[in-house]
Amino acid sequence: MAAGRPSRSTCTTPQTSGQPGYLATVNPDGSYVAYARPGTYRVEFYVQDPHEFIDSTDSDLVYHWNETGGYNNYGYTDWFTATTGDQVTLDAGVN
């Protein structure tokens, strides 16, 4: 991870119990990549203070919480369905 970039992580969570979740890798440009099987998912994002999620029309988050007591701020997207060959792009809106 490059100096000056916020520490981040993300997890793709399946809607159906018993399906695997997927961790994503962070690219040098700050984007995430996760490869998942077809299914319905939501993506959970975590960023460390002093970075936070912002209210933005470009953000795909349906929920975010920046008042976590100091370490990780948390947000997640709405549920979406991915089929074979889909490439889904989501914006977490991080400042």
Tab-separated table of N, CA and C in Angstrom, residues 54-95:
chain	number	residue	atom	x	y	z
A	54	ILE	N	-18.251	9.713	2.795
A	54	ILE	CA	-18.931	10.992	2.597
A	54	ILE	C	-20.276	10.759	1.924
A	55	ASP	N	-21.211	11.676	2.168
A	55	ASP	CA	-22.485	11.645	1.465
A	55	ASP	C	-22.249	12.235	0.086
A	56	SER	N	-22.440	11.416	-0.929
A	56	SER	CA	-22.172	11.842	-2.294
A	56	SER	C	-23.169	11.174	-3.226
A	57	THR	N	-23.601	11.899	-4.241
A	57	THR	CA	-24.513	11.303	-5.221
A	57	THR	C	-23.834	10.186	-6.000
A	58	ASP	N	-22.492	10.178	-6.043
A	58	ASP	CA	-21.752	9.128	-6.750
A	58	ASP	C	-21.567	7.868	-5.916
A	59	SER	N	-21.760	7.954	-4.616
A	59	SER	CA	-21.520	6.820	-3.732
A	59	SER	C	-22.611	5.761	-3.888
A	60	ASP	N	-22.201	4.499	-3.848
A	60	ASP	CA	-23.146	3.381	-3.900
A	60	ASP	C	-23.497	2.839	-2.515
A	61	LEU	N	-23.032	3.503	-1.458
A	61	LEU	CA	-23.346	3.039	-0.116
A	61	LEU	C	-24.793	3.365	0.235
A	62	VAL	N	-25.489	2.413	0.840
A	62	VAL	CA	-26.836	2.673	1.354
A	62	VAL	C	-26.778	2.938	2.849
A	63	TYR	N	-25.618	2.649	3.465
A	63	TYR	CA	-25.424	2.891	4.887
A	63	TYR	C	-23.944	3.126	5.142
A	64	HIS	N	-23.637	4.103	6.000
A	64	HIS	CA	-22.257	4.252	6.485
A	64	HIS	C	-22.282	4.830	7.888
A	65	TRP	N	-21.262	4.481	8.636
A	65	TRP	CA	-21.145	4.915	10.023
A	65	TRP	C	-19.713	5.339	10.262
A	66	ASN	N	-19.509	6.638	10.474
A	66	ASN	CA	-18.176	7.183	10.716
A	66	ASN	C	-17.881	7.388	12.199
A	67	GLU	N	-18.848	7.144	13.051
A	67	GLU	CA	-18.683	7.371	14.490
A	67	GLU	C	-18.432	6.046	15.204
A	68	THR	N	-17.367	5.361	14.843
A	68	THR	CA	-17.127	4.014	15.368
A	68	THR	C	-16.227	3.999	16.588
A	69	GLY	N	-15.849	5.146	17.097
A	69	GLY	CA	-15.013	5.173	18.278
A	69	GLY	C	-13.531	5.256	17.970
A	70	GLY	N	-13.181	5.491	16.731
A	70	GLY	CA	-11.806	5.823	16.467
A	70	GLY	C	-11.018	5.007	15.489
A	71	TYR	N	-11.376	3.779	15.168
A	71	TYR	CA	-10.454	3.019	14.321
A	71	TYR	C	-11.010	2.778	12.925
A	72	ASN	N	-11.955	1.889	12.767
A	72	ASN	CA	-12.517	1.579	11.452
A	72	ASN	C	-13.881	2.226	11.278
A	73	ASN	N	-14.069	2.947	10.170
A	73	ASN	CA	-15.378	3.430	9.774
A	73	ASN	C	-15.964	2.390	8.826
A	74	TYR	N	-17.283	2.248	8.839
A	74	TYR	CA	-17.946	1.122	8.198
A	74	TYR	C	-19.039	1.598	7.270
A	75	GLY	N	-19.207	0.930	6.120
A	75	GLY	CA	-20.301	1.207	5.206
A	75	GLY	C	-20.589	0.000	4.345
A	76	TYR	N	-21.799	-0.043	3.774
A	76	TYR	CA	-22.113	-1.142	2.861
A	76	TYR	C	-23.063	-0.691	1.757
A	77	THR	N	-23.043	-1.454	0.655
A	77	THR	CA	-23.895	-1.184	-0.501
A	77	THR	C	-25.231	-1.905	-0.325
A	78	ASP	N	-26.148	-1.609	-1.230
A	78	ASP	CA	-27.396	-2.352	-1.314
A	78	ASP	C	-27.088	-3.725	-1.925
A	79	TRP	N	-28.028	-4.645	-1.857
A	79	TRP	CA	-27.862	-5.955	-2.485
A	79	TRP	C	-27.871	-5.795	-3.998
A	80	PHE	N	-27.039	-6.545	-4.682
A	80	PHE	CA	-27.017	-6.554	-6.144
A	80	PHE	C	-26.780	-7.985	-6.603
A	81	THR	N	-27.200	-8.286	-7.822
A	81	THR	CA	-27.027	-9.625	-8.380
A	81	THR	C	-25.986	-9.589	-9.480
A	82	ALA	N	-25.032	-10.501	-9.391
A	82	ALA	CA	-23.990	-10.649	-10.410
A	82	ALA	C	-24.196	-11.977	-11.120
A	83	THR	N	-24.125	-11.945	-12.439
A	83	THR	CA	-24.226	-13.171	-13.231
A	83	THR	C	-22.865	-13.471	-13.842
A	84	THR	N	-22.731	-14.613	-14.451
A	84	THR	CA	-21.467	-15.017	-15.059
A	84	THR	C	-20.990	-13.958	-16.040
A	85	GLY	N	-19.740	-13.526	-15.888
A	85	GLY	CA	-19.147	-12.547	-16.786
A	85	GLY	C	-19.415	-11.102	-16.420
A	86	ASP	N	-20.232	-10.846	-15.400
A	86	ASP	CA	-20.524	-9.471	-14.992
A	86	ASP	C	-19.300	-8.797	-14.388
A	87	GLN	N	-19.200	-7.512	-14.633
A	87	GLN	CA	-18.231	-6.664	-13.930
A	87	GLN	C	-19.052	-5.571	-13.265
A	88	VAL	N	-19.051	-5.568	-11.951
A	88	VAL	CA	-19.843	-4.618	-11.173
A	88	VAL	C	-18.890	-3.570	-10.620
A	89	THR	N	-19.196	-2.298	-10.830
A	89	THR	CA	-18.380	-1.206	-10.302
A	89	THR	C	-19.184	-0.473	-9.243
A	90	LEU	N	-18.583	-0.341	-8.052
A	90	LEU	CA	-19.238	0.330	-6.923
A	90	LEU	C	-18.316	1.416	-6.377
A	91	ASP	N	-18.906	2.514	-5.925
A	91	ASP	CA	-18.153	3.639	-5.381
A	91	ASP	C	-18.509	3.791	-3.901
A	92	ALA	N	-17.479	3.744	-3.038
A	92	ALA	CA	-17.714	3.848	-1.603
A	92	ALA	C	-17.720	5.288	-1.098
A	93	GLY	N	-17.263	6.244	-1.873
A	93	GLY	CA	-17.285	7.649	-1.449
A	93	GLY	C	-16.432	7.914	-0.213
A	94	VAL	N	-15.119	7.767	-0.342
A	94	VAL	CA	-14.209	7.931	0.788
A	94	VAL	C	-13.483	9.259	0.673
A	95	ASN	N	-13.387	9.966	1.792
A	95	ASN	CA	-12.631	11.210	1.856
A	95	ASN	C	-11.420	10.989	2.729
